[in-house]
Amino acid sequence: SHHWLLAWLGLEGNTLSILPLTMKLHHPRATEATMKYFLVQALAASLILFAGTLNAWQTGLWTITNPGPATTAIITMAVLMKLGAAPTHLWYPDVLQGTTLNTALLVSTWQKLAPLALLYMMTNPPTKLLLLTGLLSALLGGWAGLNQTQTRKIMAHSSIAHMGWVLVALTMNPQLTTLTLMTYMIMTAAMFSTLNTSTTKTISDMGTAWSTSPTIMTLTLLTLTSLGGLPPLTGFMPKLLILNELTMKPLLPLATTLALASLPSLFFYIRMAYTTTLTTPPNTTNTEHKWRFKPPLAPTPTPMMTLALLLMPMTPILYTTT
């Protein structure tokens, strides 16, 4: 779309159609997540509508490509709120924790495309604002994820940190931004697929998933190290190119801080990878289902147990006769 009103209508339709998917569980936590998601997205959409109207009042045009400076700032903040980037990121982990893993995958990947398209189409995005929020997202996504034990919240903070890298890339090179976004979406989809296959919702669950499918857990290890950006894997490529672009420009302190900001994220990815493949579960079984899903079995009575049960009523009589 090249018209602000049509872009706003598209965003509203996108938000309203994912709400039933989010509250499909009919659980209080799912209802709370849906309400949080709806309120945040509605506020961001109203800011976009306000900025589009302001731009039409000032310039007489509804086109997205050449907004004024005030319109650009308001729309950038609204898009950051929709993306879940820092400092408007606090709703994002709670929404992902309240939904199913499949809906969390949708929110983490597909829902990023429409807001980023608006930033792509603006010819003069606010560079300083995007660089600052990108760095803040990378820092806060890493730090806040260190204390988490739920896999969906860890993936939410991973998404916040990756959005920081995407926003920094957007200020320099749109093609590099597309590459970063595509690799992030592929890695996140692979991670959520393995979590959904093994119904893993906490880090302790990951320790018991090895016996169900060692192949899937080995692929999970590779996906986690790729998300962390370790060199032999795909996740290292966009980070290297972004740091290269930053060092080619006079932005060496920003490049250094951004590289250091990826270390806390790498720590919790490696912690998940360690639990996944390098630890042995409490009792390794060769069955298809996990040990925690099996119903408890009643003990088989032995002849001695049967004799003890039969003699129990006679114990007081024997005691008084002796």
CSV table of N, CA, C and O in Angstrom, one decimal, residues 138-208:
chain,number,residue,atom,x,y,z
A,138,ALA,N,18.7,-4.9,21.7
A,138,ALA,CA,19.7,-5.9,21.8
A,138,ALA,C,20.1,-6.1,23.3
A,138,ALA,O,20.3,-7.2,23.7
A,139,LEU,N,20.3,-5.0,24.0
A,139,LEU,CA,20.8,-5.1,25.4
A,139,LEU,C,19.7,-5.6,26.3
A,139,LEU,O,20.0,-6.6,27.0
A,140,LEU,N,18.5,-5.1,26.2
A,140,LEU,CA,17.4,-5.5,27.1
A,140,LEU,C,17.0,-6.9,26.8
A,140,LEU,O,16.6,-7.7,27.7
A,141,GLY,N,16.9,-7.3,25.5
A,141,GLY,CA,16.5,-8.7,25.2
A,141,GLY,C,17.5,-9.7,25.8
A,141,GLY,O,17.1,-10.8,26.2
A,142,GLY,N,18.8,-9.4,25.7
A,142,GLY,CA,19.8,-10.3,26.3
A,142,GLY,C,19.7,-10.3,27.8
A,142,GLY,O,19.7,-11.4,28.5
A,143,TRP,N,19.7,-9.2,28.5
A,143,TRP,CA,19.7,-9.1,29.9
A,143,TRP,C,18.4,-9.7,30.6
A,143,TRP,O,18.5,-10.5,31.5
A,144,ALA,N,17.3,-9.4,30.0
A,144,ALA,CA,16.0,-9.9,30.6
A,144,ALA,C,15.8,-11.4,30.4
A,144,ALA,O,15.1,-12.0,31.1
A,145,GLY,N,16.4,-11.9,29.3
A,145,GLY,CA,16.3,-13.3,29.1
A,145,GLY,C,17.1,-14.2,29.9
A,145,GLY,O,16.9,-15.4,30.0
A,146,LEU,N,18.1,-13.6,30.7
A,146,LEU,CA,19.0,-14.5,31.5
A,146,LEU,C,18.3,-15.1,32.6
A,146,LEU,O,18.7,-16.2,33.1
A,147,ASN,N,17.2,-14.6,33.1
A,147,ASN,CA,16.5,-15.0,34.3
A,147,ASN,C,15.4,-15.9,34.0
A,147,ASN,O,14.6,-16.3,35.0
A,148,GLN,N,15.1,-16.3,32.8
A,148,GLN,CA,13.9,-17.0,32.4
A,148,GLN,C,14.1,-18.5,32.4
A,148,GLN,O,15.2,-19.0,32.1
A,149,THR,N,13.1,-19.2,32.7
A,149,THR,CA,13.1,-20.7,32.7
A,149,THR,C,12.1,-21.2,31.7
A,149,THR,O,12.1,-22.4,31.2
A,150,GLN,N,11.1,-20.4,31.3
A,150,GLN,CA,10.1,-20.8,30.3
A,150,GLN,C,10.6,-20.6,28.9
A,150,GLN,O,11.1,-19.5,28.6
A,151,THR,N,10.5,-21.6,28.0
A,151,THR,CA,11.0,-21.5,26.7
A,151,THR,C,10.4,-20.5,25.9
A,151,THR,O,11.0,-19.8,25.1
A,152,ARG,N,9.0,-20.2,26.1
A,152,ARG,CA,8.4,-19.2,25.3
A,152,ARG,C,8.9,-17.8,25.6
A,152,ARG,O,9.0,-16.9,24.8
A,153,LYS,N,9.1,-17.6,26.9
A,153,LYS,CA,9.6,-16.3,27.4
A,153,LYS,C,11.1,-16.1,26.9
A,153,LYS,O,11.5,-15.0,26.5
A,154,ILE,N,11.9,-17.2,26.9
A,154,ILE,CA,13.2,-17.1,26.3
A,154,ILE,C,13.2,-16.7,24.8
A,154,ILE,O,13.9,-15.9,24.4
A,155,MET,N,12.3,-17.4,24.1
A,155,MET,CA,12.1,-17.0,22.7
A,155,MET,C,11.6,-15.6,22.5
A,155,MET,O,12.0,-15.0,21.5
A,156,ALA,N,10.8,-15.1,23.4
A,156,ALA,CA,10.3,-13.7,23.3
A,156,ALA,C,11.5,-12.8,23.4
A,156,ALA,O,11.6,-11.8,22.7
A,157,HIS,N,12.3,-13.0,24.4
A,157,HIS,CA,13.5,-12.1,24.6
A,157,HIS,C,14.5,-12.2,23.5
A,157,HIS,O,15.2,-11.3,23.1
A,158,SER,N,14.6,-13.4,22.9
A,158,SER,CA,15.4,-13.6,21.8
A,158,SER,C,14.9,-12.8,20.6
A,158,SER,O,15.7,-12.2,19.8
A,159,SER,N,13.6,-12.8,20.4
A,159,SER,CA,13.0,-12.0,19.4
A,159,SER,C,13.2,-10.5,19.5
A,159,SER,O,13.5,-9.8,18.6
A,160,ILE,N,13.1,-10.0,20.8
A,160,ILE,CA,13.4,-8.6,21.1
A,160,ILE,C,14.8,-8.3,20.7
A,160,ILE,O,15.0,-7.2,20.0
A,161,ALA,N,15.8,-9.1,21.0
A,161,ALA,CA,17.2,-8.8,20.7
A,161,ALA,C,17.4,-8.9,19.2
A,161,ALA,O,18.1,-8.0,18.6
A,162,HIS,N,16.7,-9.8,18.5
A,162,HIS,CA,16.9,-9.9,17.0
A,162,HIS,C,16.3,-8.7,16.3
A,162,HIS,O,16.8,-8.2,15.3
A,163,MET,N,15.1,-8.2,16.9
A,163,MET,CA,14.5,-7.0,16.3
A,163,MET,C,15.5,-5.8,16.4
A,163,MET,O,15.5,-4.9,15.6
A,164,GLY,N,16.3,-5.8,17.5
A,164,GLY,CA,17.3,-4.7,17.6
A,164,GLY,C,18.3,-4.7,16.4
A,164,GLY,O,18.6,-3.7,15.8
A,165,TRP,N,18.8,-5.9,16.1
A,165,TRP,CA,19.7,-6.1,14.9
A,165,TRP,C,19.0,-5.7,13.6
A,165,TRP,O,19.6,-5.0,12.8
A,166,VAL,N,17.7,-6.0,13.5
A,166,VAL,CA,17.0,-5.7,12.3
A,166,VAL,C,16.8,-4.2,12.1
A,166,VAL,O,17.0,-3.6,11.0
A,167,LEU,N,16.5,-3.5,13.2
A,167,LEU,CA,16.4,-2.0,13.2
A,167,LEU,C,17.7,-1.3,12.9
A,167,LEU,O,17.7,-0.3,12.2
A,168,VAL,N,18.8,-1.8,13.4
A,168,VAL,CA,20.1,-1.2,13.1
A,168,VAL,C,20.4,-1.4,11.7
A,168,VAL,O,20.9,-0.5,11.0
A,169,ALA,N,20.1,-2.6,11.1
A,169,ALA,CA,20.4,-2.9,9.7
A,169,ALA,C,19.5,-2.0,8.8
A,169,ALA,O,19.9,-1.6,7.7
A,170,LEU,N,18.3,-1.7,9.3
A,170,LEU,CA,17.4,-0.9,8.5
A,170,LEU,C,17.9,0.6,8.2
A,170,LEU,O,17.6,1.2,7.2
A,171,THR,N,18.7,1.1,9.1
A,171,THR,CA,19.2,2.4,8.9
A,171,THR,C,20.3,2.5,7.9
A,171,THR,O,20.6,3.6,7.4
A,172,MET,N,20.9,1.3,7.5
A,172,MET,CA,22.0,1.3,6.6
A,172,MET,C,21.7,0.7,5.2
A,172,MET,O,22.1,1.3,4.2
A,173,ASN,N,21.0,-0.4,5.2
A,173,ASN,CA,20.9,-1.2,3.9
A,173,ASN,C,19.6,-2.0,4.0
A,173,ASN,O,19.5,-3.0,4.7
A,174,PRO,N,18.6,-1.7,3.1
A,174,PRO,CA,17.4,-2.5,3.1
A,174,PRO,C,17.6,-3.9,2.7
A,174,PRO,O,16.9,-4.8,3.3
A,175,GLN,N,18.5,-4.2,1.8
A,175,GLN,CA,18.8,-5.6,1.4
A,175,GLN,C,19.3,-6.4,2.6
A,175,GLN,O,18.9,-7.6,2.8
A,176,LEU,N,20.2,-5.8,3.4
A,176,LEU,CA,20.8,-6.5,4.6
A,176,LEU,C,19.7,-6.7,5.6
A,176,LEU,O,19.6,-7.7,6.3
A,177,THR,N,18.7,-5.7,5.7
A,177,THR,CA,17.6,-5.9,6.6
A,177,THR,C,16.7,-7.1,6.2
A,177,THR,O,16.3,-7.9,7.1
A,178,THR,N,16.5,-7.3,4.9
A,178,THR,CA,15.7,-8.4,4.4
A,178,THR,C,16.4,-9.7,4.8
A,178,THR,O,15.8,-10.7,5.2
A,179,LEU,N,17.7,-9.8,4.5
A,179,LEU,CA,18.5,-11.0,4.8
A,179,LEU,C,18.4,-11.3,6.3
A,179,LEU,O,18.2,-12.5,6.7
A,180,THR,N,18.6,-10.3,7.2
A,180,THR,CA,18.5,-10.5,8.6
A,180,THR,C,17.2,-11.0,9.1
A,180,THR,O,17.1,-12.0,9.9
A,181,LEU,N,16.1,-10.4,8.5
A,181,LEU,CA,14.8,-10.8,8.9
A,181,LEU,C,14.5,-12.2,8.4
A,181,LEU,O,13.9,-13.0,9.2
A,182,MET,N,14.9,-12.6,7.2
A,182,MET,CA,14.6,-13.9,6.7
A,182,MET,C,15.3,-15.0,7.5
A,182,MET,O,14.8,-16.0,7.9
A,183,THR,N,16.6,-14.8,7.8
A,183,THR,CA,17.4,-15.7,8.6
A,183,THR,C,16.7,-15.9,10.0
A,183,THR,O,16.6,-17.0,10.6
A,184,TYR,N,16.3,-14.7,10.6
A,184,TYR,CA,15.7,-14.8,11.9
A,184,TYR,C,14.4,-15.6,11.9
A,184,TYR,O,14.1,-16.4,12.8
A,185,MET,N,13.6,-15.3,10.8
A,185,MET,CA,12.3,-16.1,10.7
A,185,MET,C,12.5,-17.6,10.6
A,185,MET,O,11.8,-18.4,11.1
A,186,ILE,N,13.5,-17.9,9.7
A,186,ILE,CA,13.7,-19.4,9.5
A,186,ILE,C,14.2,-20.0,10.8
A,186,ILE,O,13.8,-21.1,11.2
A,187,MET,N,15.2,-19.4,11.5
A,187,MET,CA,15.7,-20.0,12.7
A,187,MET,C,14.6,-20.1,13.8
A,187,MET,O,14.5,-21.1,14.5
A,188,THR,N,13.8,-19.0,13.9
A,188,THR,CA,12.7,-19.0,15.0
A,188,THR,C,11.7,-20.1,14.6
A,188,THR,O,11.2,-20.8,15.5
A,189,ALA,N,11.3,-20.2,13.4
A,189,ALA,CA,10.3,-21.2,13.0
A,189,ALA,C,10.9,-22.6,13.3
A,189,ALA,O,10.2,-23.5,13.7
A,190,ALA,N,12.2,-22.9,13.0
A,190,ALA,CA,12.8,-24.2,13.3
A,190,ALA,C,12.8,-24.4,14.8
A,190,ALA,O,12.4,-25.6,15.2
A,191,MET,N,13.1,-23.4,15.6
A,191,MET,CA,13.1,-23.6,17.0
A,191,MET,C,11.7,-23.9,17.6
A,191,MET,O,11.5,-24.8,18.4
A,192,PHE,N,10.7,-23.1,17.2
A,192,PHE,CA,9.4,-23.3,17.7
A,192,PHE,C,8.8,-24.7,17.2
A,192,PHE,O,8.0,-25.3,17.9
A,193,SER,N,9.2,-25.1,16.0
A,193,SER,CA,8.7,-26.4,15.5
A,193,SER,C,9.3,-27.6,16.4
A,193,SER,O,8.5,-28.5,16.7
A,194,THR,N,10.5,-27.5,16.8
A,194,THR,CA,11.1,-28.6,17.6
A,194,THR,C,10.5,-28.5,19.0
A,194,THR,O,10.2,-29.5,19.6
A,195,LEU,N,10.2,-27.3,19.5
A,195,LEU,CA,9.6,-27.2,20.9
A,195,LEU,C,8.2,-27.7,20.8
A,195,LEU,O,7.7,-28.4,21.8
A,196,ASN,N,7.5,-27.5,19.7
A,196,ASN,CA,6.1,-28.0,19.6
A,196,ASN,C,6.1,-29.5,19.4
A,196,ASN,O,5.2,-30.2,19.9
A,197,THR,N,7.0,-30.0,18.7
A,197,THR,CA,7.1,-31.5,18.5
A,197,THR,C,7.3,-32.2,19.8
A,197,THR,O,6.7,-33.3,20.0
A,198,SER,N,8.2,-31.7,20.6
A,198,SER,CA,8.5,-32.4,21.9
A,198,SER,C,7.7,-31.8,23.1
A,198,SER,O,8.0,-32.2,24.2
A,199,THR,N,6.7,-30.9,22.8
A,199,THR,CA,5.9,-30.3,23.8
A,199,THR,C,6.7,-29.8,25.0
A,199,THR,O,6.5,-30.1,26.1
A,200,THR,N,7.8,-29.0,24.7
A,200,THR,CA,8.7,-28.5,25.7
A,200,THR,C,8.3,-27.1,26.0
A,200,THR,O,8.3,-26.2,25.2
A,201,LYS,N,8.0,-26.9,27.3
A,201,LYS,CA,7.6,-25.6,27.7
A,201,LYS,C,8.5,-25.0,28.8
A,201,LYS,O,8.5,-23.8,29.0
A,202,THR,N,9.4,-25.8,29.4
A,202,THR,CA,10.4,-25.2,30.4
A,202,THR,C,11.7,-25.8,30.0
A,202,THR,O,11.8,-26.8,29.3
A,203,ILE,N,12.8,-25.2,30.6
A,203,ILE,CA,14.1,-25.7,30.4
A,203,ILE,C,14.3,-27.2,31.0
A,203,ILE,O,14.9,-28.0,30.4
A,204,SER,N,13.6,-27.4,32.1
A,204,SER,CA,13.7,-28.8,32.7
A,204,SER,C,13.0,-29.8,31.8
A,204,SER,O,13.4,-31.0,31.7
A,205,ASP,N,12.0,-29.4,31.0
A,205,ASP,CA,11.4,-30.3,30.0
A,205,ASP,C,12.4,-30.7,29.0
A,205,ASP,O,12.4,-31.8,28.4
A,206,MET,N,13.3,-29.8,28.6
A,206,MET,CA,14.2,-30.0,27.5
A,206,MET,C,15.2,-31.1,27.9
A,206,MET,O,15.7,-31.9,27.1
A,207,GLY,N,15.5,-31.2,29.2
A,207,GLY,CA,16.4,-32.3,29.7
A,207,GLY,C,15.8,-33.6,29.6
A,207,GLY,O,16.6,-34.6,29.5
A,208,THR,N,14.5,-33.8,29.5
A,208,THR,CA,13.9,-35.1,29.4
A,208,THR,C,13.4,-35.4,28.0
A,208,THR,O,12.8,-36.4,27.7
